[in-house]
Backbone as ProteinMPNN parsed JSONL, in Angstrom:
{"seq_chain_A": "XXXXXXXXXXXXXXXXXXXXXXXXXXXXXXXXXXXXXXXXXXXXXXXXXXXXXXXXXXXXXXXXXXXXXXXXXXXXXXXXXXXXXXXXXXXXXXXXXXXXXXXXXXXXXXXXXXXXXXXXXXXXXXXXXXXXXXXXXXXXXXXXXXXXXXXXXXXXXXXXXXXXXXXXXXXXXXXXXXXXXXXXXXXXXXXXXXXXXXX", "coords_chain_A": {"N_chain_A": [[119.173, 129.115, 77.491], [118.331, 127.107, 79.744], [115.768, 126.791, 82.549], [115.876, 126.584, 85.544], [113.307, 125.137, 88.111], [113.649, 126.542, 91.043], [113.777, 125.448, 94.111], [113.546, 126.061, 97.552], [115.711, 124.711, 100.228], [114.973, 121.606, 102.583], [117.25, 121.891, 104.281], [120.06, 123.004, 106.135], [122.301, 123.436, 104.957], [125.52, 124.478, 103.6], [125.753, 125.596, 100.116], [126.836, 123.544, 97.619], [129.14, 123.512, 95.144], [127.708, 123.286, 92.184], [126.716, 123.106, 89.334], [125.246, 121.901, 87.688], [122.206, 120.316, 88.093], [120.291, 117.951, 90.023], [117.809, 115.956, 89.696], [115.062, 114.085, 91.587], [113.245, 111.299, 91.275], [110.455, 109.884, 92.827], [108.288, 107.157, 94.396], [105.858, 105.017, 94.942], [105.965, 101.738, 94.21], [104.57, 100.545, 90.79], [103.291, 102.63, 90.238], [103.892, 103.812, 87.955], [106.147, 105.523, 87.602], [108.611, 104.455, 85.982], [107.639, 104.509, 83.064], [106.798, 107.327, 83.463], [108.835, 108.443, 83.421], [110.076, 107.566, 80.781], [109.187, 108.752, 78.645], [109.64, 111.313, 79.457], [112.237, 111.8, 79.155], [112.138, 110.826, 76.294], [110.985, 113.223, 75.442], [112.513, 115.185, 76.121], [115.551, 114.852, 75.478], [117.996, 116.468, 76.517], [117.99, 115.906, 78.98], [120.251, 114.053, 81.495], [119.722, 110.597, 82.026], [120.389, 108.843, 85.087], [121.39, 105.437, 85.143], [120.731, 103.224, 87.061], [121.885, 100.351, 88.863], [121.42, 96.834, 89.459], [120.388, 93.795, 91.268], [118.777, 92.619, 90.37], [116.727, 90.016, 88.375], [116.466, 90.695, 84.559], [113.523, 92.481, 83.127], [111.016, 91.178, 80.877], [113.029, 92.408, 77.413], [114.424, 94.064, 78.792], [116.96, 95.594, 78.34], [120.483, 95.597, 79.161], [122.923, 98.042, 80.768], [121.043, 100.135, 79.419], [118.117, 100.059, 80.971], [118.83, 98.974, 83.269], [122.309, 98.792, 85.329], [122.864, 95.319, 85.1], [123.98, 93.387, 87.988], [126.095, 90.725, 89.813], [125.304, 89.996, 92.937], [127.175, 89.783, 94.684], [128.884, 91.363, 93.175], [127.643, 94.047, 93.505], [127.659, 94.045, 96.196], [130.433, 94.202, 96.631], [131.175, 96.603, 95.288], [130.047, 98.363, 96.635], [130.745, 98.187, 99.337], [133.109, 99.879, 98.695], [132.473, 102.561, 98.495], [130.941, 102.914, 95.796], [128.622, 104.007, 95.502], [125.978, 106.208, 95.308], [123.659, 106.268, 96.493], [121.538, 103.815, 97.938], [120.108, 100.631, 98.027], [117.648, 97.734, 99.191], [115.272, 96.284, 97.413], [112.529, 94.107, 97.559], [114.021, 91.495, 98.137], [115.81, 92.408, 96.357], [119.426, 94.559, 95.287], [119.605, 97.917, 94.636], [120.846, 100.76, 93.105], [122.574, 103.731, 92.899], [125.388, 104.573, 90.434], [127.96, 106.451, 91.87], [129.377, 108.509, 90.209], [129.555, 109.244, 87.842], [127.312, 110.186, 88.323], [127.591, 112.58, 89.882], [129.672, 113.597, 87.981], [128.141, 114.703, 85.707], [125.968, 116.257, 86.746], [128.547, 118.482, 87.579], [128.738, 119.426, 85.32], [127.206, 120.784, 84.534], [124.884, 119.251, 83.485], [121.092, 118.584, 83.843], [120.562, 115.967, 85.521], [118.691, 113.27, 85.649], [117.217, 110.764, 88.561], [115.473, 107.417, 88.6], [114.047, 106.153, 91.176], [114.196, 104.036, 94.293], [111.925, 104.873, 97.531], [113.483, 104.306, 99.737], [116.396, 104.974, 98.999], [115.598, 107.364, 98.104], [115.843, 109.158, 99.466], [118.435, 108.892, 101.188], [119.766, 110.313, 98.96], [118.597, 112.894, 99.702], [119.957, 113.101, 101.749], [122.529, 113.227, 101.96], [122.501, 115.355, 99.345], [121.033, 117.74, 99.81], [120.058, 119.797, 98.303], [119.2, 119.031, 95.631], [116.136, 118.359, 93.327], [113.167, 117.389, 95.101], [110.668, 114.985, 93.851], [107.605, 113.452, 94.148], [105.616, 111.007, 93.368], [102.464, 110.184, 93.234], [99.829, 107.413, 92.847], [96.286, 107.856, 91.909], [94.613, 106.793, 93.978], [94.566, 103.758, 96.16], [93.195, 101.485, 95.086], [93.493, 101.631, 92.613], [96.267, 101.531, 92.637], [96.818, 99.177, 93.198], [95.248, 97.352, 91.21], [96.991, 98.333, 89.013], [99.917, 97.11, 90.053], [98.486, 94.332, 89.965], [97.654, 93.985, 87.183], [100.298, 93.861, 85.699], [101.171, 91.512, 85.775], [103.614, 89.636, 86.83], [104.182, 89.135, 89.475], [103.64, 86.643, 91.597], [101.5, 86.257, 94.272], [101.881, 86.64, 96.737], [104.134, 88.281, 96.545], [102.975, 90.397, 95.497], [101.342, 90.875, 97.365], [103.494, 91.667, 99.177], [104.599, 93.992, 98.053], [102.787, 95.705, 98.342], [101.951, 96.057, 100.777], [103.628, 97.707, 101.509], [103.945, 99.732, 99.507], [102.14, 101.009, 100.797], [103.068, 102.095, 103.487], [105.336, 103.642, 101.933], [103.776, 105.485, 100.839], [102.959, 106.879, 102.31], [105.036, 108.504, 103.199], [105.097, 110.734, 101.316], [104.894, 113.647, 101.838], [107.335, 114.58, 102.642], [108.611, 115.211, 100.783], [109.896, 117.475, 98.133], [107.927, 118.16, 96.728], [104.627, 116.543, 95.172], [103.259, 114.666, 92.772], [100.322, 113.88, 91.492], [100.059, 110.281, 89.708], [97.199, 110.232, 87.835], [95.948, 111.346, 85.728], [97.911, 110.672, 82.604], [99.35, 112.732, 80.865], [99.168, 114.615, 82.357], [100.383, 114.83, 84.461], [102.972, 114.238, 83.617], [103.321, 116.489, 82.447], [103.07, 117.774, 84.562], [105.333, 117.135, 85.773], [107.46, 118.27, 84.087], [106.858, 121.173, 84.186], [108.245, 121.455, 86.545], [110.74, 121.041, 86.467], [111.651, 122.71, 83.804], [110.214, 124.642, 84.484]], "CA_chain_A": [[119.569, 128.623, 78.818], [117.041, 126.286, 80.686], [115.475, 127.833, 84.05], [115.34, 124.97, 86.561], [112.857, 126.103, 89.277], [114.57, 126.684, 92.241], [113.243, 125.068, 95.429], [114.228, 126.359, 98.781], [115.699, 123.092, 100.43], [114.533, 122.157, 104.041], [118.361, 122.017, 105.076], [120.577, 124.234, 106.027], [123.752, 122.814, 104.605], [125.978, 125.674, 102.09], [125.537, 125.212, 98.94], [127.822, 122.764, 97.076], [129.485, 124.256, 93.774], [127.495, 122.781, 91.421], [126.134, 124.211, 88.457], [123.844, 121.467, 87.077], [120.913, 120.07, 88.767], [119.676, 116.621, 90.568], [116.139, 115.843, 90.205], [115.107, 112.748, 92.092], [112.15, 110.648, 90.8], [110.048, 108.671, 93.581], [107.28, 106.652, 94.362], [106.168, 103.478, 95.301], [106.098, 100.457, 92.921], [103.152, 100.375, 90.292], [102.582, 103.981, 90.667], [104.264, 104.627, 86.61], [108.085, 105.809, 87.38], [109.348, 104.342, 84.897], [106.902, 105.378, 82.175], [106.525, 108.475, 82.749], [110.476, 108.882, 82.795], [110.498, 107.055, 79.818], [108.373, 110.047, 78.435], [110.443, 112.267, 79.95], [113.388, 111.548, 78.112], [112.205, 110.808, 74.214], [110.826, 114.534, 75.065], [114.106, 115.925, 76.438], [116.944, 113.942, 75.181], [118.824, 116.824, 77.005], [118.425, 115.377, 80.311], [121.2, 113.097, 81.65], [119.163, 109.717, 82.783], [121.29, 107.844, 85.611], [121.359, 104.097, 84.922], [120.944, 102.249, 88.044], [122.631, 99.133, 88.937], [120.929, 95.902, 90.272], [121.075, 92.278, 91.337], [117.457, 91.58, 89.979], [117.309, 89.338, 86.912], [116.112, 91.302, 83.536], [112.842, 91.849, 82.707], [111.283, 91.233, 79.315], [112.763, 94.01, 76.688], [115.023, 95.371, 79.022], [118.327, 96.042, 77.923], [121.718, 96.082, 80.524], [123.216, 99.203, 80.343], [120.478, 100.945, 79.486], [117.382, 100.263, 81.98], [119.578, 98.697, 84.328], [123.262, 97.607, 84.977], [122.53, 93.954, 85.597], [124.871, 93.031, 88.27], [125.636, 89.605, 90.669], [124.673, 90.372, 94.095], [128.745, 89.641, 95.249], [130.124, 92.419, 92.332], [127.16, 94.931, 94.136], [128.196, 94.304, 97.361], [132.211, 94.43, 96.899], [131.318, 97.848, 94.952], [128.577, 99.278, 98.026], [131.866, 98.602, 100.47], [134.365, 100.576, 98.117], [131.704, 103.488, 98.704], [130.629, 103.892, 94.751], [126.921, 104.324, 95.29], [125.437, 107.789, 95.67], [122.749, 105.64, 96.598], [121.659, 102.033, 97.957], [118.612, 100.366, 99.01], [117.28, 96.655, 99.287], [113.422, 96.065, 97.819], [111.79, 92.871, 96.833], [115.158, 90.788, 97.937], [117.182, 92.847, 95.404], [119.617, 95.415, 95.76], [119.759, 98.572, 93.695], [122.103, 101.712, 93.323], [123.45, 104.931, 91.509], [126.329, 104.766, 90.562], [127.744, 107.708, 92.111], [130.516, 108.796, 89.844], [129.019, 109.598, 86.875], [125.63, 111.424, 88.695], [128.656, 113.744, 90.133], [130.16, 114.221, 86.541], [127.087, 115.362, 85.115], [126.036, 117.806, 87.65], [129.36, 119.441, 87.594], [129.278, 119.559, 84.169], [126.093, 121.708, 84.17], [123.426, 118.994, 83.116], [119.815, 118.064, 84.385], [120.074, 114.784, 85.902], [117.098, 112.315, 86.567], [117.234, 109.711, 88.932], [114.305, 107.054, 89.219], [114.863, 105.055, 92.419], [112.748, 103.705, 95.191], [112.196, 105.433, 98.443], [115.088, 104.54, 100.829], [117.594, 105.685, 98.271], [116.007, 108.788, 97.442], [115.907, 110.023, 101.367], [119.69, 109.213, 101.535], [119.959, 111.764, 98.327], [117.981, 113.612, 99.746], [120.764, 114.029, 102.685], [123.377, 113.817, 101.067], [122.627, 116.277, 97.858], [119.771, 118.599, 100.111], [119.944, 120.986, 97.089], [118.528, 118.077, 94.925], [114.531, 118.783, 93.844], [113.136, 115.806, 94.615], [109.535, 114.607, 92.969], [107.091, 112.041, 94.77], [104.976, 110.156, 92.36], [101.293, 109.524, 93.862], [98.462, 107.155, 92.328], [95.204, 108.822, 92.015], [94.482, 105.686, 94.717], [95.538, 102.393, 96.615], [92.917, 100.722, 94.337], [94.138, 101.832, 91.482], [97.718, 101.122, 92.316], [96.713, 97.516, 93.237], [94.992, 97.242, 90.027], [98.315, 98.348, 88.197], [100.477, 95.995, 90.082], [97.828, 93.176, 89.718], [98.055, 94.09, 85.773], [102.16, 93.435, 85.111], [100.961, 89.754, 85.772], [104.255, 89.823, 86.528], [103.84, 89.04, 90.37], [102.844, 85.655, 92.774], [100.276, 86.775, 95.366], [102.405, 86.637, 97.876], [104.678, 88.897, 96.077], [101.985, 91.903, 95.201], [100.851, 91.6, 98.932], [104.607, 92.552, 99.948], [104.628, 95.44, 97.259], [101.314, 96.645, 98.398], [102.299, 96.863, 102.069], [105.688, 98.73, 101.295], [103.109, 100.98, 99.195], [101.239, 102.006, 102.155], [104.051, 102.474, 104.272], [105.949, 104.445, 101.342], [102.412, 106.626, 100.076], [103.311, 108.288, 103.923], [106.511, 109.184, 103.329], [105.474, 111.64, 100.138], [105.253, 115.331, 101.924], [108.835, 114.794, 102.966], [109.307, 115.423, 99.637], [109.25, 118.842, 97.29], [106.866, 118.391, 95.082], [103.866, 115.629, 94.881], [102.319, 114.504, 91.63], [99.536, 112.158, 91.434], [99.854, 109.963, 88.139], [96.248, 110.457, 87.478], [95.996, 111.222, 83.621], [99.601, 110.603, 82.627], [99.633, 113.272, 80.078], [98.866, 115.569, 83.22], [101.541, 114.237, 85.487], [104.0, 114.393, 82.35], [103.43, 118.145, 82.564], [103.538, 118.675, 85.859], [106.756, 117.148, 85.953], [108.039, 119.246, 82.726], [106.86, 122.424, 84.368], [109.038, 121.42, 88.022], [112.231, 121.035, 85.823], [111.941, 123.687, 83.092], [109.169, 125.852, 84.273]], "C_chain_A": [[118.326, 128.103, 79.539], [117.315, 126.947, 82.508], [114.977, 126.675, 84.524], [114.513, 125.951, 87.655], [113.89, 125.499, 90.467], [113.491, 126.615, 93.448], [113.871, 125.461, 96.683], [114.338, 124.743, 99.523], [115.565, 123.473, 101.69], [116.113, 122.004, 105.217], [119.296, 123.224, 104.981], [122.137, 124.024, 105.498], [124.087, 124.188, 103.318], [125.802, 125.134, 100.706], [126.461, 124.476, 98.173], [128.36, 123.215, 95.557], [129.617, 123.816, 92.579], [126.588, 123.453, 90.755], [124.859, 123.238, 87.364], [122.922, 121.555, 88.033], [120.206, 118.542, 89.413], [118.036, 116.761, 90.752], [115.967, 113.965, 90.22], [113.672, 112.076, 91.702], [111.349, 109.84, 91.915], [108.84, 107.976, 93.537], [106.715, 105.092, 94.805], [105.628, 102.587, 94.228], [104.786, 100.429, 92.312], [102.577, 101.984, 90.066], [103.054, 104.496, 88.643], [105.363, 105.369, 86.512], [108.462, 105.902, 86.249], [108.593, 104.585, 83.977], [107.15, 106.284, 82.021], [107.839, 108.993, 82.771], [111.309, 108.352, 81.488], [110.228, 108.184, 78.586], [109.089, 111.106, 78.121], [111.717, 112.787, 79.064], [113.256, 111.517, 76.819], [111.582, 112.137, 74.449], [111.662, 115.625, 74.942], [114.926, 115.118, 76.374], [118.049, 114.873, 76.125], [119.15, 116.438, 78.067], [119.186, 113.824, 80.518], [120.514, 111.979, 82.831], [120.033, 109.112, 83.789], [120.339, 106.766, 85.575], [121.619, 103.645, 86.492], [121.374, 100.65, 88.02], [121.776, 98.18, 89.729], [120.624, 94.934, 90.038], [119.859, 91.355, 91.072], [117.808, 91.077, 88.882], [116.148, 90.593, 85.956], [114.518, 91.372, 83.258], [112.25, 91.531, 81.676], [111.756, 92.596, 78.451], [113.75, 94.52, 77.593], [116.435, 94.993, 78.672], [119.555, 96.097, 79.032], [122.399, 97.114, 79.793], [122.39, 99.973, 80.036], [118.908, 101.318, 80.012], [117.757, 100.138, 83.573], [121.039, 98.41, 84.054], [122.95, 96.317, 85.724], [123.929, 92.969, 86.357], [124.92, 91.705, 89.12], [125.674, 90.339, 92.165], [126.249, 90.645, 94.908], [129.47, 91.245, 94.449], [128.951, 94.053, 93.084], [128.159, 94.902, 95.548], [129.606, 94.936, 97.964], [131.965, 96.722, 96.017], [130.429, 99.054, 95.938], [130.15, 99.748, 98.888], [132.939, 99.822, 99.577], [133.343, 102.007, 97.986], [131.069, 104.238, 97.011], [129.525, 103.924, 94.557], [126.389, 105.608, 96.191], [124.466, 107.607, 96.485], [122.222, 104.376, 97.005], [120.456, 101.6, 98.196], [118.371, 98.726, 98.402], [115.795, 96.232, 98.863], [113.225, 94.682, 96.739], [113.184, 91.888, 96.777], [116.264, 91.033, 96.714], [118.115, 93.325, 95.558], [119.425, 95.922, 94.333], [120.434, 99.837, 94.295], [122.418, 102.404, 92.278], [124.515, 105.175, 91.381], [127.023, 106.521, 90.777], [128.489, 108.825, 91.423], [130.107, 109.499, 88.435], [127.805, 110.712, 86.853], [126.646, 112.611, 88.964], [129.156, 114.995, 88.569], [129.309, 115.415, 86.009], [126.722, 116.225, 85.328], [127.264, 118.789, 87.415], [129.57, 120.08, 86.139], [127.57, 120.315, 83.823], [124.897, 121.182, 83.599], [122.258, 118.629, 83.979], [120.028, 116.664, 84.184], [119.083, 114.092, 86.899], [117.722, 110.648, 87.001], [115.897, 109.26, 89.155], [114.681, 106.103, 90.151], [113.506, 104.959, 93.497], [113.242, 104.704, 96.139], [113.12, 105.587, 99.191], [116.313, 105.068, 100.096], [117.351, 106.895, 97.854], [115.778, 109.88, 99.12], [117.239, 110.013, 101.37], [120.047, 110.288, 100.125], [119.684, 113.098, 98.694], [118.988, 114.346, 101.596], [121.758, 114.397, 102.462], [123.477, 115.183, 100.001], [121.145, 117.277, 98.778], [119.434, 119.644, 98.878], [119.403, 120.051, 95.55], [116.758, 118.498, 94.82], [114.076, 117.319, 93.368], [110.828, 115.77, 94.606], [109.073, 113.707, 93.683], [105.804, 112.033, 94.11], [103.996, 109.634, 93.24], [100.302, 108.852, 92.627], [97.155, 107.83, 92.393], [94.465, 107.731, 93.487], [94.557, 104.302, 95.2], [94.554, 101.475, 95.868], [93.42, 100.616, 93.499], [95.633, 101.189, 91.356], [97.809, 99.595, 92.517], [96.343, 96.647, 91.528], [96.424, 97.36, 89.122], [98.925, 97.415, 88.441], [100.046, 94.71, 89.886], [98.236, 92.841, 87.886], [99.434, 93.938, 85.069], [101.52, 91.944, 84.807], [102.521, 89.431, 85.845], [104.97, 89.202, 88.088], [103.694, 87.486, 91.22], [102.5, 86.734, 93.848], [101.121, 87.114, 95.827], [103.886, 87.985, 97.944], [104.476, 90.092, 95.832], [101.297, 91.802, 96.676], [102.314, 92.141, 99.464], [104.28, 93.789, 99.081], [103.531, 96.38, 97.748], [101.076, 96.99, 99.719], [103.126, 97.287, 102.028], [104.722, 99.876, 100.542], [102.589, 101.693, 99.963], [102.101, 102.675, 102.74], [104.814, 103.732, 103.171], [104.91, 105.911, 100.877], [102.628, 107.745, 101.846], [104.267, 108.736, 104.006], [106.506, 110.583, 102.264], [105.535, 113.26, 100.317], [106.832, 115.235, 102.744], [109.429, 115.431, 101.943], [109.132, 117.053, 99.028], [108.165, 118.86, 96.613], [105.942, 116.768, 95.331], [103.256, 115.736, 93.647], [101.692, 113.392, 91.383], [99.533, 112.214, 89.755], [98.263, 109.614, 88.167], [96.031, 109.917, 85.587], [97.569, 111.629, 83.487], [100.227, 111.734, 81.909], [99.877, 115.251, 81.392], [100.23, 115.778, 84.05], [102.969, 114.369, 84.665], [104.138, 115.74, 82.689], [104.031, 118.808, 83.209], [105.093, 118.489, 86.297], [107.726, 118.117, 85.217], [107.73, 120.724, 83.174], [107.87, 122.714, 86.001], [110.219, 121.59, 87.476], [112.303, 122.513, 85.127], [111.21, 124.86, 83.524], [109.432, 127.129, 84.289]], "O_chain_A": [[117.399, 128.855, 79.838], [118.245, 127.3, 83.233], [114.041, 125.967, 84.151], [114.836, 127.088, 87.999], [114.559, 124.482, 90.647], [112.613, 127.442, 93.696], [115.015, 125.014, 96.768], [113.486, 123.856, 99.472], [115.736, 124.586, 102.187], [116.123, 122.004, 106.448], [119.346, 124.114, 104.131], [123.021, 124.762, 105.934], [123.316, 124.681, 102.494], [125.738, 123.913, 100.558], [127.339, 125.327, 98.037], [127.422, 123.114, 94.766], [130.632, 123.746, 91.886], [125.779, 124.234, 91.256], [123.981, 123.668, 86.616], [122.734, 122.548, 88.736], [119.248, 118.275, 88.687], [117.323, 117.369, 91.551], [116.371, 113.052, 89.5], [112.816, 112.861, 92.11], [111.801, 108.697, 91.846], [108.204, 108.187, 92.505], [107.497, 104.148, 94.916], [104.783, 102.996, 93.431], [103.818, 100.306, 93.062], [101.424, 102.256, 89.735], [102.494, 105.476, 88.152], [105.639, 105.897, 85.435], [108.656, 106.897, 85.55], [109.093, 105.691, 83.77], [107.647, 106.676, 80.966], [108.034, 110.027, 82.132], [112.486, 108.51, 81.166], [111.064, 108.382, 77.705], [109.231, 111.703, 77.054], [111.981, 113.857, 78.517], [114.085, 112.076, 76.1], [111.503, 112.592, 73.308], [111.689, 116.58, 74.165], [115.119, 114.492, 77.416], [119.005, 114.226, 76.553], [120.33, 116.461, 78.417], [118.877, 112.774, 79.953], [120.586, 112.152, 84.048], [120.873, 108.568, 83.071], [119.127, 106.795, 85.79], [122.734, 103.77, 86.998], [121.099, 99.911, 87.074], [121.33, 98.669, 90.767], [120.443, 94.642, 88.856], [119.702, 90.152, 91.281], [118.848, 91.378, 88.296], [115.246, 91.217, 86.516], [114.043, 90.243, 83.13], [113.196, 91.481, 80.891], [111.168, 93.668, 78.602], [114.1, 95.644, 77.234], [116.814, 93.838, 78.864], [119.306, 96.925, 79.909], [122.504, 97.175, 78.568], [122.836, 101.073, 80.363], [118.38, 102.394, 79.733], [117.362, 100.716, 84.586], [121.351, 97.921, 82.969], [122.796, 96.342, 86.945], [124.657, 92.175, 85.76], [123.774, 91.299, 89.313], [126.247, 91.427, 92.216], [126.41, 91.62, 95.643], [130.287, 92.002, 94.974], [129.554, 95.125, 93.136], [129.139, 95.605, 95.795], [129.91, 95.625, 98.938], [132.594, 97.73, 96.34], [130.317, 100.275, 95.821], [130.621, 100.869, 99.077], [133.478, 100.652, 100.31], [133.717, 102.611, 96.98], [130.805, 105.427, 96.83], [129.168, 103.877, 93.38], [126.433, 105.824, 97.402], [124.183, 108.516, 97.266], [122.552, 103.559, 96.146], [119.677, 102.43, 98.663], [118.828, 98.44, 97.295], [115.048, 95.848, 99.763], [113.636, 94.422, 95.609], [113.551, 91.475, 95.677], [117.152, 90.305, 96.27], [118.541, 92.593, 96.451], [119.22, 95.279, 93.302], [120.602, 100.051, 95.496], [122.545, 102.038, 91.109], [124.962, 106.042, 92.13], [126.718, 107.506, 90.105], [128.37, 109.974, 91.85], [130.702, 110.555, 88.22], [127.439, 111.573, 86.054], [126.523, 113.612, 88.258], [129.087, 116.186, 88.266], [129.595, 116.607, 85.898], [126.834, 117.192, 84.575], [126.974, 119.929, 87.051], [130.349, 120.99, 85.855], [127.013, 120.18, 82.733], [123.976, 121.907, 83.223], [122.643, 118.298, 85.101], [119.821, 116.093, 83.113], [118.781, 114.176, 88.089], [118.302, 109.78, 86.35], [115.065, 110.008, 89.67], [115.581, 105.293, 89.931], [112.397, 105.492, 93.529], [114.309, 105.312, 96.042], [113.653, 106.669, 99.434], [117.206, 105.601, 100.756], [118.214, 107.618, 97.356], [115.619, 111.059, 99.436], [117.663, 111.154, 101.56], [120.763, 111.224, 100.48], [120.208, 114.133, 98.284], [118.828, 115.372, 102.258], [122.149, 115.555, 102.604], [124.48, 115.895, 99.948], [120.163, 117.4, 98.046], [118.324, 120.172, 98.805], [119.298, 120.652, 94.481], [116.114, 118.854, 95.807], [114.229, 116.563, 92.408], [110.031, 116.442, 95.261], [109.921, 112.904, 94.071], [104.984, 112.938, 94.263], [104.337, 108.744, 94.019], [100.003, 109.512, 91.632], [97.168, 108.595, 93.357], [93.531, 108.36, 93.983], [94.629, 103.549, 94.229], [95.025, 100.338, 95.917], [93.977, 99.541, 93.28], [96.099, 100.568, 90.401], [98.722, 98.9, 92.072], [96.939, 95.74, 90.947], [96.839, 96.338, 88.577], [98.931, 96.541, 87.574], [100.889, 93.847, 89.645], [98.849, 91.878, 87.425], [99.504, 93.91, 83.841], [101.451, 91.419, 83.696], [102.885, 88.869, 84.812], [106.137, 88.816, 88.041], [103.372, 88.33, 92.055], [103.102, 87.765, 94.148], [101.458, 88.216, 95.394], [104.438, 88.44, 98.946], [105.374, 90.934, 95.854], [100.69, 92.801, 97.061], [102.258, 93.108, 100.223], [103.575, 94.632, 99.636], [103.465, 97.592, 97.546], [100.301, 97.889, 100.046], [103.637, 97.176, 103.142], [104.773, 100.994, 101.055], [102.54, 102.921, 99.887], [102.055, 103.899, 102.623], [104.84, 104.852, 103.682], [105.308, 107.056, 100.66], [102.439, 108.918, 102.169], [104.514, 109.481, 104.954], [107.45, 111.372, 102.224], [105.974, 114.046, 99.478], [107.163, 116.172, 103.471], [110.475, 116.076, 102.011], [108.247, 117.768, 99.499], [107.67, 119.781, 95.962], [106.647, 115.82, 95.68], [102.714, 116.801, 93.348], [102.141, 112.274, 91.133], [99.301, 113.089, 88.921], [98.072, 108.485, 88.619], [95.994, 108.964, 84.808], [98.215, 112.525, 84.029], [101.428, 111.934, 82.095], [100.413, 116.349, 81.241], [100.903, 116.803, 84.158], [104.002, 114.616, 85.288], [105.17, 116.095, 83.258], [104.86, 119.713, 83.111], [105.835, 119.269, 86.894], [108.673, 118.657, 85.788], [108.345, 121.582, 82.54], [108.131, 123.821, 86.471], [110.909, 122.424, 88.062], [112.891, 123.427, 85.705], [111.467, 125.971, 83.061], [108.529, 127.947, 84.112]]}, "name": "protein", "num_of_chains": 1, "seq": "XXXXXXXXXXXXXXXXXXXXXXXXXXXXXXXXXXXXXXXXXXXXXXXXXXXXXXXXXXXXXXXXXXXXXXXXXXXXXXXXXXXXXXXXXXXXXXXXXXXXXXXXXXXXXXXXXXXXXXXXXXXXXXXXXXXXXXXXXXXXXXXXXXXXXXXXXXXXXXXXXXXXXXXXXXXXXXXXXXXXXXXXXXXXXXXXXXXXXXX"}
């Protein structure tokens, strides 16, 4: 039987009668998310990844259905109003979203699910689901994380200066959270995540 640590949450809401677990992934862009939840997963196949949905185009290598669902911006929107996102948020003129129907399933059904998502969607989890332990993903520094996003090459200027003021603004939002882990040495940050879940 896996021993999730148990975080005291900072709300006071009853407890909801769920027997898995929500762990929320955050961070701001460039910081290694998706890496080190890529990690995460070929180490624990047991944990149930949610697939987010969104109206960006693909990028090389990635797969629909299984980095993203790749949707049109009209079939998001008509599915935001019909309330099936656990989750929503707007960054870099996209949208993105968890579908919420399936993160439900999972939980009730007693597994460890990981969401990776940007900031504004993991604050509304984070009111929604208060019994959620949620993770905030720091760079070892704002050079460094410039350097990363400079390195995708992936970017126009004008494009890595928005990301890199939404970084600032988001790198202040991270003691809201349970838990901080600077991706430093990744093998470190891997850990520390693997000892917040199972420890």
């Amino acid at each position: 039987m896996m021993q999730v640590l148990s975080i005291q949450s900072r709300a006071t809401t009853k407890e909801s009668p769920l027997s898995g677990k929500l762990i929320v992934l955050t961070g701001p862009s460039g910081v290694g998310k998706g890496t080190l939840m890529r990690s995460l997963l070929q180490r624990h196949p047991e944990l149930y990844y949610s697939v987010s949905a969104t109206t960006r185009a693909p990028r090389p290598g990635e797969i629909d259905g299984k980095n993203y669902y790749f949707i049109s911006r009209s079939k998001f929107e008509q599915l935001l109003a019909q309330g099936e996102f656990l989750e929503s948020a707007e960054f870099a003129g996209n949208y993105y979203g968890t579908p919420r129907e399936a993160v439900l399933n999972q939980v009730q059904s007693g597994q460890l699910v990981v969401l990776e998502i940007e900031l504004e969607g993991a604050r509304q989890v984070r009111t929604s689901f208060p019994e959620a332990l949620s993770i905030f993903i720091l760079p070892p520094s704002f050079e460094e994380l410039e350097n990363r996003i400079r390195g995708r090459g992936q970017d126009s200027e004008e494009a890595i200066a928005r990301r890199l003021q939404r970084a600032k603004e988001e790198i202040q939002a991270a003691d809201e959270f349970d838990l901080q882990i600077v991706n430093d040495d990744f093998e470190t940050a891997l850990n520390a995540i693997e000892a917040a879940l199972f420890g």
